[in-house]
XYZ file of N, CA and C in Angstrom:
807
model
N 368.287 197.691 195.841
C 367.223 197.878 195.453
C 366.714 199.510 195.623
N 365.780 199.984 194.727
C 365.505 201.490 195.237
C 364.680 201.219 196.805
N 364.748 202.623 197.160
C 364.271 202.373 198.529
C 362.732 203.312 197.791
N 361.584 203.289 198.842
C 360.338 203.672 198.607
C 360.409 205.071 199.516
N 361.050 206.496 199.241
C 361.118 207.283 200.060
C 359.852 208.367 199.961
N 359.785 208.925 200.831
C 358.321 209.896 200.847
C 358.393 210.708 199.244
N 359.531 211.141 198.754
C 359.255 211.893 197.806
C 359.267 210.902 196.446
N 360.065 209.674 196.513
C 359.692 209.010 195.557
C 358.184 208.486 195.097
N 357.341 208.585 196.430
C 355.766 207.977 196.314
C 355.121 209.180 195.725
N 354.510 209.209 194.612
C 353.827 210.213 194.251
C 352.254 209.700 193.402
N 351.089 210.257 193.655
C 350.164 209.825 193.096
C 349.735 210.796 192.303
N 349.835 210.668 190.904
C 349.695 211.610 190.078
C 347.900 211.963 189.729
N 347.100 211.590 190.612
C 345.691 211.428 190.333
C 345.481 212.913 189.663
N 346.164 214.096 189.731
C 345.596 215.509 189.287
C 345.906 215.270 187.693
N 346.219 214.557 187.242
C 345.652 214.486 185.810
C 345.049 213.760 185.131
N 344.304 212.965 185.816
C 343.129 212.095 185.409
C 341.839 212.953 186.129
N 340.919 212.887 185.586
C 339.358 213.278 185.672
C 338.989 212.759 187.201
N 339.362 213.280 188.184
C 338.936 212.804 189.514
C 337.578 212.761 189.816
N 336.728 213.268 188.913
C 335.253 213.346 189.638
C 334.641 212.342 188.905
N 335.155 211.682 187.756
C 334.578 210.770 187.236
C 335.204 208.975 186.833
N 335.750 208.793 188.275
C 335.996 207.450 188.708
C 334.793 206.353 188.583
N 335.383 205.228 187.997
C 334.537 204.155 188.136
C 334.800 203.432 189.408
N 336.255 203.058 189.728
C 336.516 202.727 190.816
C 337.440 203.742 192.000
N 336.991 203.868 192.923
C 337.326 204.872 193.578
C 338.004 204.237 194.831
N 339.555 204.198 194.842
C 339.718 203.267 196.137
C 340.571 204.183 197.318
N 340.138 204.261 198.498
C 340.269 205.113 199.521
C 341.023 204.383 200.652
N 342.401 204.539 200.927
C 343.219 204.029 202.093
C 343.146 202.599 202.149
N 343.106 201.771 200.932
C 343.192 200.348 201.021
C 344.470 199.914 201.355
N 344.050 199.103 202.623
C 345.106 198.317 203.086
C 344.989 196.882 202.938
N 345.978 195.895 202.630
C 345.207 194.439 202.809
C 346.601 193.781 203.256
N 346.460 192.652 204.263
C 347.290 191.943 204.996
C 346.842 190.612 204.894
N 347.998 189.525 204.656
C 347.936 188.318 204.591
C 348.628 187.877 206.008
N 347.654 187.448 206.991
C 348.281 187.238 208.339
C 349.165 188.528 208.600
N 350.453 188.229 208.536
C 351.273 189.545 209.153
C 351.825 190.197 207.739
N 351.657 189.820 206.820
C 352.476 190.452 205.719
C 351.691 191.389 204.964
N 351.854 192.744 204.868
C 351.050 194.118 204.817
C 351.526 194.340 203.478
N 350.409 193.510 202.289
C 350.924 193.590 200.929
C 350.424 194.560 200.090
N 349.233 195.736 200.714
C 349.050 196.797 200.023
C 348.860 197.635 201.111
N 349.787 198.978 200.728
C 349.639 199.968 201.997
C 349.214 201.112 201.367
N 347.647 201.914 202.422
C 347.227 202.941 202.134
C 347.016 203.155 200.720
N 346.356 202.354 199.937
C 346.392 202.607 198.538
C 345.132 203.830 198.061
N 345.399 204.761 197.297
C 343.918 205.929 197.013
C 344.452 206.514 195.532
N 343.669 205.782 194.988
C 343.447 205.990 193.582
C 341.841 205.685 192.882
N 341.909 206.551 191.767
C 340.483 206.387 191.025
C 340.802 206.005 189.721
N 340.198 205.038 188.986
C 340.072 204.606 187.802
C 339.423 204.867 186.925
N 339.589 205.078 185.604
C 338.737 205.769 185.084
C 337.629 204.787 183.923
N 336.584 205.245 183.681
C 335.272 204.253 183.054
C 335.848 204.110 181.801
N 335.170 203.064 180.972
C 335.413 202.669 179.714
C 336.937 203.252 179.098
N 337.877 202.492 179.685
C 339.143 202.567 179.709
C 340.040 201.531 180.002
N 341.401 201.521 179.485
C 342.175 200.411 179.998
C 343.009 200.761 180.661
N 343.225 200.189 181.952
C 344.043 200.254 183.023
C 344.948 199.615 183.294
N 346.493 199.789 183.279
C 347.477 198.527 183.424
C 348.164 198.843 184.656
N 348.302 197.577 185.267
C 348.986 197.786 186.879
C 350.193 197.159 186.660
N 350.940 197.690 186.753
C 352.552 197.091 186.526
C 353.283 197.123 187.634
N 354.455 196.843 187.749
C 355.180 196.573 189.039
C 356.078 195.148 188.953
N 357.206 195.232 189.937
C 357.568 193.767 189.702
C 357.132 193.008 190.939
N 357.384 191.723 190.597
C 356.564 190.401 191.260
C 356.741 190.700 192.658
N 355.628 190.374 193.032
C 355.447 190.667 194.710
C 355.312 192.040 195.253
N 354.603 193.005 194.251
C 354.351 194.155 194.451
C 353.059 194.263 195.117
N 352.341 193.789 194.446
C 350.847 193.605 194.687
C 349.323 193.990 194.145
N 350.293 193.620 193.104
C 349.776 193.725 191.825
C 348.121 193.062 191.939
N 348.217 191.935 191.652
C 347.153 190.665 191.975
C 346.315 190.905 192.855
N 346.890 191.266 194.077
C 346.061 191.827 195.548
C 345.423 192.868 195.208
N 345.751 193.574 194.475
C 344.771 194.821 194.294
C 343.824 194.723 193.638
N 344.008 194.210 192.094
C 342.820 193.724 191.461
C 341.299 192.966 191.974
N 341.956 192.073 192.822
C 341.376 190.880 193.565
C 340.588 191.622 194.975
N 341.103 192.880 195.180
C 340.306 193.757 196.132
C 339.280 194.230 195.660
N 339.180 194.484 194.323
C 337.719 195.463 193.600
C 336.688 194.312 193.619
N 336.809 193.053 193.733
C 335.988 192.205 193.760
C 335.813 191.353 194.992
N 336.482 191.732 196.185
C 336.591 190.920 197.614
C 336.939 189.716 197.403
N 337.757 189.414 196.162
C 338.659 187.908 196.430
C 339.654 187.689 197.258
N 340.236 188.643 197.935
C 341.190 188.420 198.697
C 340.561 187.690 199.930
N 339.409 188.108 200.088
C 338.768 187.475 201.735
C 338.536 185.938 201.556
N 338.637 185.464 200.195
C 338.754 184.063 200.225
C 339.740 183.165 200.935
N 340.830 184.186 200.682
C 342.082 183.639 201.498
C 342.395 183.600 202.741
N 342.371 182.139 203.696
C 342.555 182.510 204.977
C 343.966 183.331 205.574
N 343.384 184.029 206.711
C 344.432 184.941 207.096
C 344.453 186.314 206.538
N 343.477 186.387 205.482
C 343.727 187.819 204.723
C 342.792 188.546 205.430
N 343.154 190.379 205.616
C 342.720 191.321 206.104
C 342.448 192.691 205.490
N 341.437 192.988 205.156
C 341.606 194.537 204.342
C 340.736 195.500 204.937
N 341.299 196.756 205.316
C 340.858 197.891 205.651
C 340.741 199.143 204.380
N 339.839 199.854 204.677
C 340.039 201.216 203.601
C 338.653 200.770 203.005
N 338.358 201.608 201.997
C 336.759 201.595 201.332
C 337.524 201.648 199.637
N 336.846 200.722 198.726
C 336.540 200.572 197.587
C 334.985 200.755 196.995
N 334.936 202.186 196.497
C 333.632 202.348 195.852
C 333.729 202.099 194.583
N 332.347 201.579 193.835
C 332.016 201.337 192.228
C 330.850 202.134 192.480
N 331.037 203.232 191.436
C 330.014 204.143 191.260
C 329.141 204.755 192.268
N 330.320 205.024 193.234
C 330.225 205.821 194.548
C 329.273 204.674 195.901
N 329.426 203.471 195.304
C 329.098 202.501 196.329
C 330.335 201.549 196.932
N 330.083 201.704 198.322
C 331.667 201.037 199.145
C 330.980 199.681 199.072
N 331.872 199.040 198.195
C 331.817 197.250 198.122
C 332.478 196.634 199.390
N 333.050 197.082 200.280
C 332.971 196.828 201.781
C 332.002 196.884 202.822
N 330.941 197.748 202.315
C 329.978 197.941 203.094
C 329.234 196.607 203.528
N 328.850 196.552 204.688
C 327.836 195.216 205.253
C 326.862 194.925 204.543
N 326.270 195.800 203.924
C 325.067 195.530 202.835
C 325.589 195.226 201.301
N 326.668 195.046 200.951
C 327.253 194.721 199.989
C 326.681 193.347 199.277
N 325.994 193.198 198.465
C 325.504 191.575 198.036
C 326.908 191.001 196.979
N 327.673 190.288 197.773
C 329.031 189.562 197.523
C 328.508 189.110 195.967
N 327.401 188.200 195.779
C 327.108 187.518 194.472
C 327.181 188.649 193.524
N 326.285 189.298 193.668
C 326.120 190.389 192.891
C 327.202 191.540 192.605
N 328.379 191.794 193.203
C 329.315 192.398 193.067
C 330.403 191.575 192.417
N 330.352 190.273 192.214
C 331.017 189.320 191.696
C 330.500 189.000 190.148
N 329.224 189.506 190.128
C 328.496 189.436 188.399
C 329.055 190.966 187.960
N 328.966 191.664 188.764
C 329.235 193.247 188.132
C 330.546 193.420 187.854
N 331.984 192.713 188.628
C 333.223 193.097 188.346
C 333.528 191.537 187.993
N 333.844 191.313 186.970
C 334.492 189.811 186.273
C 335.880 189.811 186.403
N 336.000 188.662 186.679
C 337.502 188.182 186.782
C 338.171 187.096 185.884
N 339.455 187.478 184.843
C 339.805 186.302 184.140
C 341.168 186.193 184.798
N 341.556 185.013 185.198
C 342.936 184.444 185.501
C 344.027 184.686 184.430
N 345.155 184.422 185.166
C 346.334 184.247 184.444
C 346.307 182.969 183.617
N 345.823 181.795 184.248
C 345.882 180.689 183.403
C 344.495 180.392 182.961
N 344.256 180.129 181.901
C 343.054 179.764 181.167
C 342.266 178.927 182.251
N 340.942 178.886 182.384
C 340.142 177.811 183.584
C 338.691 177.567 182.731
N 338.658 177.083 181.832
C 337.550 176.723 181.199
C 336.843 175.550 182.054
N 335.552 175.341 182.351
C 334.995 174.442 182.938
C 334.812 173.219 182.062
N 335.197 171.880 182.842
C 335.148 170.711 181.815
C 333.581 170.346 181.508
N 333.091 171.408 180.629
C 331.665 171.412 179.735
C 331.855 171.693 178.440
N 330.509 171.804 177.892
C 330.652 172.406 176.544
C 331.191 173.804 176.310
N 331.668 174.001 175.233
C 331.517 175.741 174.999
C 330.561 176.533 175.493
N 329.170 175.704 175.293
C 327.871 176.661 175.344
C 327.547 176.462 176.616
N 327.993 175.265 177.529
C 327.632 175.416 178.538
C 328.509 176.264 179.643
N 329.781 176.399 179.097
C 330.759 177.800 179.732
C 329.988 178.869 180.067
N 329.660 179.377 178.655
C 329.002 180.550 178.536
C 327.588 180.928 179.214
N 326.768 179.579 179.523
C 325.459 179.753 180.070
C 325.524 179.885 181.297
N 326.701 179.105 182.098
C 327.104 178.829 183.334
C 326.234 179.939 184.339
N 326.969 181.210 183.936
C 326.359 182.026 184.530
C 325.287 182.622 184.597
N 324.647 183.188 183.398
C 323.142 183.281 183.365
C 322.106 181.968 183.985
N 322.650 181.144 183.922
C 321.908 179.860 184.584
C 321.994 180.089 186.098
N 322.962 180.273 186.543
C 323.055 180.489 188.222
C 322.226 181.689 188.815
N 322.322 182.952 187.818
C 321.690 184.118 188.041
C 320.224 184.018 188.074
N 319.793 183.075 187.380
C 318.184 182.821 187.127
C 317.592 182.506 185.821
N 318.621 182.600 185.005
C 318.347 182.714 183.500
C 317.994 181.029 183.058
N 316.771 180.696 182.558
C 316.037 179.514 182.027
C 315.879 179.021 180.926
N 315.289 180.609 180.252
C 314.683 180.495 179.034
C 316.097 179.942 177.973
N 315.614 179.322 177.172
C 316.799 178.454 176.177
C 317.192 179.492 175.071
N 316.112 180.502 174.499
C 316.203 181.109 173.403
C 317.094 182.211 174.115
N 317.034 182.637 175.069
C 317.650 183.865 175.832
C 319.017 183.283 175.959
N 319.407 182.286 176.414
C 320.908 181.640 176.524
C 321.430 181.624 175.415
N 320.823 181.083 174.282
C 321.391 181.061 173.281
C 321.829 182.463 172.719
N 320.901 183.539 172.495
C 321.290 184.950 172.528
C 322.502 185.156 173.160
N 322.379 184.779 174.747
C 323.866 185.218 175.506
C 325.063 184.635 175.180
N 324.835 183.282 174.807
C 325.986 182.763 174.416
C 326.308 183.447 172.974
N 325.872 183.566 172.062
C 326.107 184.284 171.061
C 327.039 185.323 170.805
N 326.161 186.595 171.592
C 326.780 187.542 172.136
C 327.653 187.889 172.564
N 328.036 186.736 173.805
C 329.110 187.093 174.575
C 330.508 186.361 173.568
N 330.063 185.341 172.938
C 331.376 185.007 172.087
C 331.789 185.896 170.944
N 330.942 186.713 170.541
C 331.156 187.573 169.601
C 331.620 188.927 170.437
N 331.195 189.410 171.228
C 332.036 190.337 172.049
C 333.478 189.919 172.428
N 333.578 188.559 172.732
C 334.913 187.931 173.270
C 335.857 187.515 171.921
N 335.334 187.976 170.587
C 336.253 187.456 169.179
C 336.474 186.381 169.114
N 335.756 185.322 169.712
C 335.853 183.870 169.241
C 334.450 183.211 168.400
N 333.680 184.189 168.356
C 332.247 183.249 167.603
C 332.371 182.475 166.333
N 333.371 183.524 165.436
C 333.390 183.068 164.325
C 334.195 181.830 164.180
N 335.218 181.427 165.374
C 336.129 180.375 165.747
C 335.075 178.709 166.001
N 334.375 179.160 166.649
C 333.389 177.970 167.493
C 332.249 178.039 167.072
N 331.264 178.737 166.344
C 329.946 178.670 166.372
C 329.231 177.215 165.658
N 330.320 176.588 165.215
C 329.786 175.422 164.660
C 330.076 174.261 165.523
N 330.660 174.462 166.760
C 330.988 173.429 167.763
C 330.762 173.504 168.980
N 329.927 174.352 169.193
C 329.331 174.707 170.830
C 329.112 173.657 171.567
N 328.708 172.647 171.019
C 328.626 171.440 172.033
C 329.998 170.618 172.523
N 331.056 170.903 171.530
C 332.318 170.261 171.894
C 332.846 170.892 173.385
N 333.709 169.915 173.698
C 334.286 170.581 175.302
C 335.119 171.718 174.751
N 334.917 172.681 175.788
C 335.704 173.740 175.908
C 337.360 173.566 176.419
N 337.530 172.107 176.487
C 338.825 171.696 176.970
C 339.601 171.440 175.608
N 338.891 171.374 174.597
C 339.527 171.220 173.296
C 340.137 172.353 172.480
N 339.822 173.526 173.202
C 340.201 174.858 172.341
C 341.683 175.175 172.849
N 342.391 175.748 171.685
C 343.531 176.082 171.995
C 343.905 177.004 173.485
N 345.176 177.264 174.079
C 345.163 178.047 174.812
C 344.524 179.583 174.938
N 344.812 180.119 173.895
C 344.296 181.406 173.277
C 342.645 181.195 173.307
N 342.261 180.750 172.634
C 340.684 180.621 172.670
C 340.429 180.278 173.961
N 340.775 179.515 174.614
C 340.415 179.353 176.224
C 340.306 180.345 176.774
N 341.166 181.367 176.622
C 341.202 182.668 177.567
C 340.279 183.456 176.981
N 340.341 183.394 175.472
C 338.764 184.292 175.039
C 337.472 183.544 175.671
N 337.345 182.456 175.761
C 336.293 181.760 176.359
C 335.903 182.424 177.798
N 336.989 182.512 178.201
C 337.016 183.109 179.864
C 336.181 184.325 179.978
N 337.193 185.042 178.846
C 336.494 186.435 179.001
C 335.048 186.489 178.374
N 334.654 185.529 177.523
C 333.239 185.559 176.936
C 332.567 185.457 178.319
N 332.732 184.173 179.144
C 332.230 183.826 180.260
C 332.236 184.696 181.210
N 332.959 185.602 181.460
C 332.674 186.710 182.052
C 331.795 187.796 181.889
N 331.798 187.992 180.190
C 330.611 188.953 179.756
C 329.178 188.565 179.794
N 329.132 187.061 179.806
C 327.684 186.722 179.828
C 326.545 187.083 180.922
N 327.474 187.965 182.151
C 326.383 187.810 183.048
C 326.630 189.442 182.883
N 326.617 190.397 182.026
C 326.632 191.709 181.862
C 327.709 192.382 183.132
N 328.702 192.269 183.033
C 329.394 193.031 184.021
C 329.927 194.684 183.927
N 330.084 195.166 184.404
C 330.547 196.606 184.140
C 332.170 196.614 184.038
N 332.829 196.291 184.858
C 334.122 195.899 185.200
C 334.617 194.626 184.750
N 335.851 194.568 184.105
C 336.502 193.326 183.968
C 338.018 193.466 184.326
N 338.458 192.339 185.055
C 339.819 192.461 185.550
C 340.468 191.114 185.118
N 341.506 191.971 184.917
C 342.538 190.537 183.821
C 343.875 190.492 184.248
N 344.050 189.072 185.387
C 345.253 188.790 185.890
C 346.486 188.460 184.873
N 347.190 189.080 184.188
C 348.054 188.677 183.225
C 347.467 187.501 182.244
N 346.212 187.758 181.704
C 345.892 187.057 180.786
C 346.551 186.591 179.629
N 347.786 187.114 179.426
C 348.638 186.859 178.001
C 349.870 186.072 178.404
N 349.672 185.480 179.661
C 351.729 185.277 180.443
C 351.567 183.729 179.586
N 350.358 183.002 179.531
C 350.717 181.702 178.991
C 350.382 181.862 177.637
N 350.188 182.868 176.630
C 350.084 182.506 175.418
C 351.178 182.987 174.458
N 351.016 182.572 173.191
C 352.197 182.681 172.155
C 351.642 184.151 171.441
N 352.722 184.781 171.033
C 352.441 185.907 170.476
C 351.487 186.363 169.511
N 350.845 185.520 168.647
C 349.704 185.461 167.852
C 348.112 185.264 168.738
N 348.308 184.689 169.705
C 347.215 184.584 170.611
C 347.358 185.911 171.729
N 348.324 186.342 171.991
C 348.640 187.541 172.740
C 347.879 189.046 171.845
N 348.189 188.851 170.548
C 347.724 189.883 169.938
C 346.308 189.927 169.794
N 345.898 188.841 169.968
C 344.324 188.774 169.688
C 343.504 189.304 171.162
N 343.871 188.882 172.013
C 343.780 189.013 173.550
C 343.815 190.674 173.666
N 345.379 191.453 173.237
C 345.362 192.741 173.296
C 344.107 193.324 172.326
N 344.268 193.337 171.369
C 343.002 193.865 170.722
C 341.635 193.615 171.028
N 341.307 192.467 171.790
C 340.072 192.369 172.486
C 339.850 193.496 173.315
N 341.110 193.474 174.079
C 340.874 194.436 175.398
C 340.613 196.274 174.729
N 340.973 196.423 173.820
C 340.753 197.758 173.502
C 339.342 197.766 172.932
N 338.958 196.594 172.073
C 337.704 196.592 171.530
C 336.429 196.643 173.124
N 336.885 195.990 174.098
C 336.162 195.684 175.317
C 336.201 197.239 175.845
N 336.863 198.114 175.994
C 336.873 199.324 176.655
C 336.111 200.176 175.930
N 335.449 199.973 174.768
C 334.451 200.627 174.318
C 332.952 200.632 175.406
N 332.913 199.608 175.761
C 331.655 199.074 176.670
C 331.648 199.064 177.991
N 333.035 198.435 178.644
C 333.547 197.773 179.961
C 334.859 198.939 180.334
N 335.027 198.943 181.648
C 336.068 199.124 182.298
C 336.813 198.137 182.636
N 337.908 198.399 181.875
C 339.342 196.971 181.835
C 340.251 197.551 182.790
N 340.744 196.566 183.736
C 341.791 196.525 184.393
C 342.754 195.364 183.933
N 343.810 195.687 183.821
C 344.789 194.618 183.653
C 346.003 194.478 184.318
N 346.345 193.374 185.079
C 347.543 193.346 185.709
C 348.710 192.772 184.511
N 350.025 193.270 184.335
C 350.957 192.588 183.404
C 352.004 193.206 183.816
N 352.405 192.055 183.860
C 354.431 192.169 183.986
C 355.066 192.351 182.736
N 354.420 192.823 181.518
C 354.823 192.975 180.415
C 354.880 194.685 180.142
N 355.976 195.402 180.283
C 356.047 196.875 180.168
C 355.425 197.294 178.545
N 356.004 196.535 178.028
C 355.698 197.074 176.120
C 354.144 196.486 176.120
N 353.572 195.369 176.873
C 352.122 195.327 176.468
C 351.116 196.295 177.377
N 351.824 196.956 178.683
C 350.971 198.100 179.239
C 351.104 199.002 178.382
N 352.040 199.390 177.339
C 352.038 200.693 176.583
C 351.380 200.682 175.473
N 351.266 199.261 175.023
C 350.497 199.228 173.856
C 349.170 199.321 174.026
N 348.330 199.009 175.168
C 346.923 198.326 175.309
C 346.471 199.554 176.290
N 347.189 200.049 177.439
C 346.290 200.835 177.905
C 346.243 202.384 177.978
N 345.264 202.806 178.395
C 345.215 204.119 178.637
C 345.504 205.265 179.935
N 345.636 204.228 180.783
C 346.155 204.813 181.929
C 347.274 203.712 182.650
N 348.003 203.651 183.253
C 348.953 202.888 184.102
C 349.140 203.062 185.313
N 349.086 202.140 186.201
C 349.673 202.307 187.770
C 350.730 201.601 188.119
N 351.657 202.344 188.457
C 353.212 201.614 188.816
C 352.836 201.404 190.758
N 353.012 200.056 190.805
C 353.149 199.693 192.568
C 354.586 199.086 192.803
N 354.931 199.537 193.817
C 356.444 198.788 194.501
C 356.114 198.710 196.049
N 356.608 197.613 196.239
C 356.572 197.061 197.408
C 355.176 197.220 198.372
N 354.343 197.206 197.502
C 352.705 197.248 198.321
C 352.142 198.781 198.265
N 353.212 199.806 197.519
C 352.763 200.965 197.494
C 352.647 201.506 196.235
N 351.395 202.870 196.190
C 351.176 203.439 195.081
C 352.190 204.278 194.682
N 353.186 204.182 193.577
C 354.471 205.063 193.386
C 353.693 206.026 192.208
N 352.972 205.566 191.115
C 352.838 206.481 190.267
C 351.531 206.142 189.471
N 350.292 207.392 188.960
C 349.166 206.664 188.204
C 348.952 207.817 187.324
N 349.165 207.792 186.234
C 348.748 208.391 184.795
C 348.738 208.036 183.966
N 348.302 208.948 182.817
C 348.066 208.715 181.521
C 349.307 207.966 180.760
N 349.092 206.599 180.384
C 350.124 205.716 180.117
C 351.135 206.456 179.202
N 350.919 207.285 177.998
C 351.917 207.949 177.565
C 352.934 209.064 178.229
N 352.410 209.496 179.385
C 353.191 210.232 180.223
C 353.979 209.480 181.276
N 353.072 208.574 181.696
C 354.241 207.449 182.530
C 355.356 206.831 182.057
N 354.918 206.659 180.646
C 356.382 205.980 179.910
C 357.610 207.158 179.123
N 357.341 208.243 178.998
C 357.776 208.921 178.335
C 357.972 210.139 179.447
N 357.217 210.568 180.522
C 357.840 211.544 181.373
C 357.631 211.341 182.611
N 357.977 209.985 183.295
C 357.537 209.402 184.633
C 357.933 210.863 185.715
N 357.018 210.836 186.796
C 357.042 211.940 187.962
C 357.854 211.270 188.859
N 358.158 210.006 188.789
C 358.743 209.370 189.804
C 360.079 208.910 189.386
N 361.288 208.708 190.114
C 362.668 208.145 189.980
C 362.531 206.724 189.815
N 361.765 206.224 191.021
C 361.594 204.992 190.882
C 360.591 204.399 189.484
N 359.635 205.045 189.065
C 359.341 204.673 188.061
C 360.310 204.532 187.021
N 361.012 205.597 186.468
C 361.933 205.622 185.801
C 362.680 204.290 185.792
N 363.436 204.360 186.760
C 364.322 203.178 186.730
C 363.469 201.903 186.642
N 362.575 201.578 186.867
C 361.679 200.348 186.377
C 361.597 200.197 184.890
N 361.138 201.508 184.453
C 360.930 201.400 183.148
C 362.168 201.208 182.041
N 363.302 201.594 182.732
C 364.270 201.536 181.990
C 365.062 199.939 182.254
N 364.431 199.482 183.272
C 365.056 198.043 183.424
C 366.165 197.919 184.784
N 366.501 198.807 185.113
C 367.520 199.316 186.273
C 366.900 198.167 187.724
N 365.621 197.656 187.640
C 365.424 196.734 188.305
C 364.315 196.357 187.892
N 363.588 194.962 188.151
C 362.459 194.545 188.189
C 362.132 193.147 188.578
């Protein structure tokens, strides 16, 4: 396997707009018991863009995005050091309202996980727990969220049907709509297409591009072709370290790290 030598590990933050980062990660380390999963990550991601996080299995991709809304600390034995700033606010500060943070930073998981409720109640769930009780406002939120998730036309006539009756691709877009319903700023997607067929994958990819007009989107993907298709910027992690970060076209066509080139060309994965 390739080694992560000092010359191989390169943060190419210089080609990115350093002063406009939506998420600014400074010296992030994450352990699960004795396993040092992320090692001194320093990176700033762009607002209103799709950033793909790629790398071989076990490199820390999911741990990285979970650090952005502090989900790792729900795992027993986890420990995090360093700082993560969103719009200049350190989310690891003791003053951080975790409840509000997870509203601002929505998470969609690899396997669709709709609640065993109606389509309507799935979308209305978040607004309700955040205090929205007015039925007309809930109806507007449900419609708006489903439209933003490109699902409204397919389900508007059966909002009282169980969300579990939807296809896999529809369930994943429902989960995206559920995240959108609480007015987030950032959408984290953890391999959202891994369980979907090509047609459903194409819809999710088109949706990601549309969402980036309004939100900051960060996607973990094991599919390099998907990263190349949908993302504006690409992060490459290897063995818990940041190897390369840059404009996607540059990362794929002119990588600055030999490790990146070997990964993209399939020498390891």
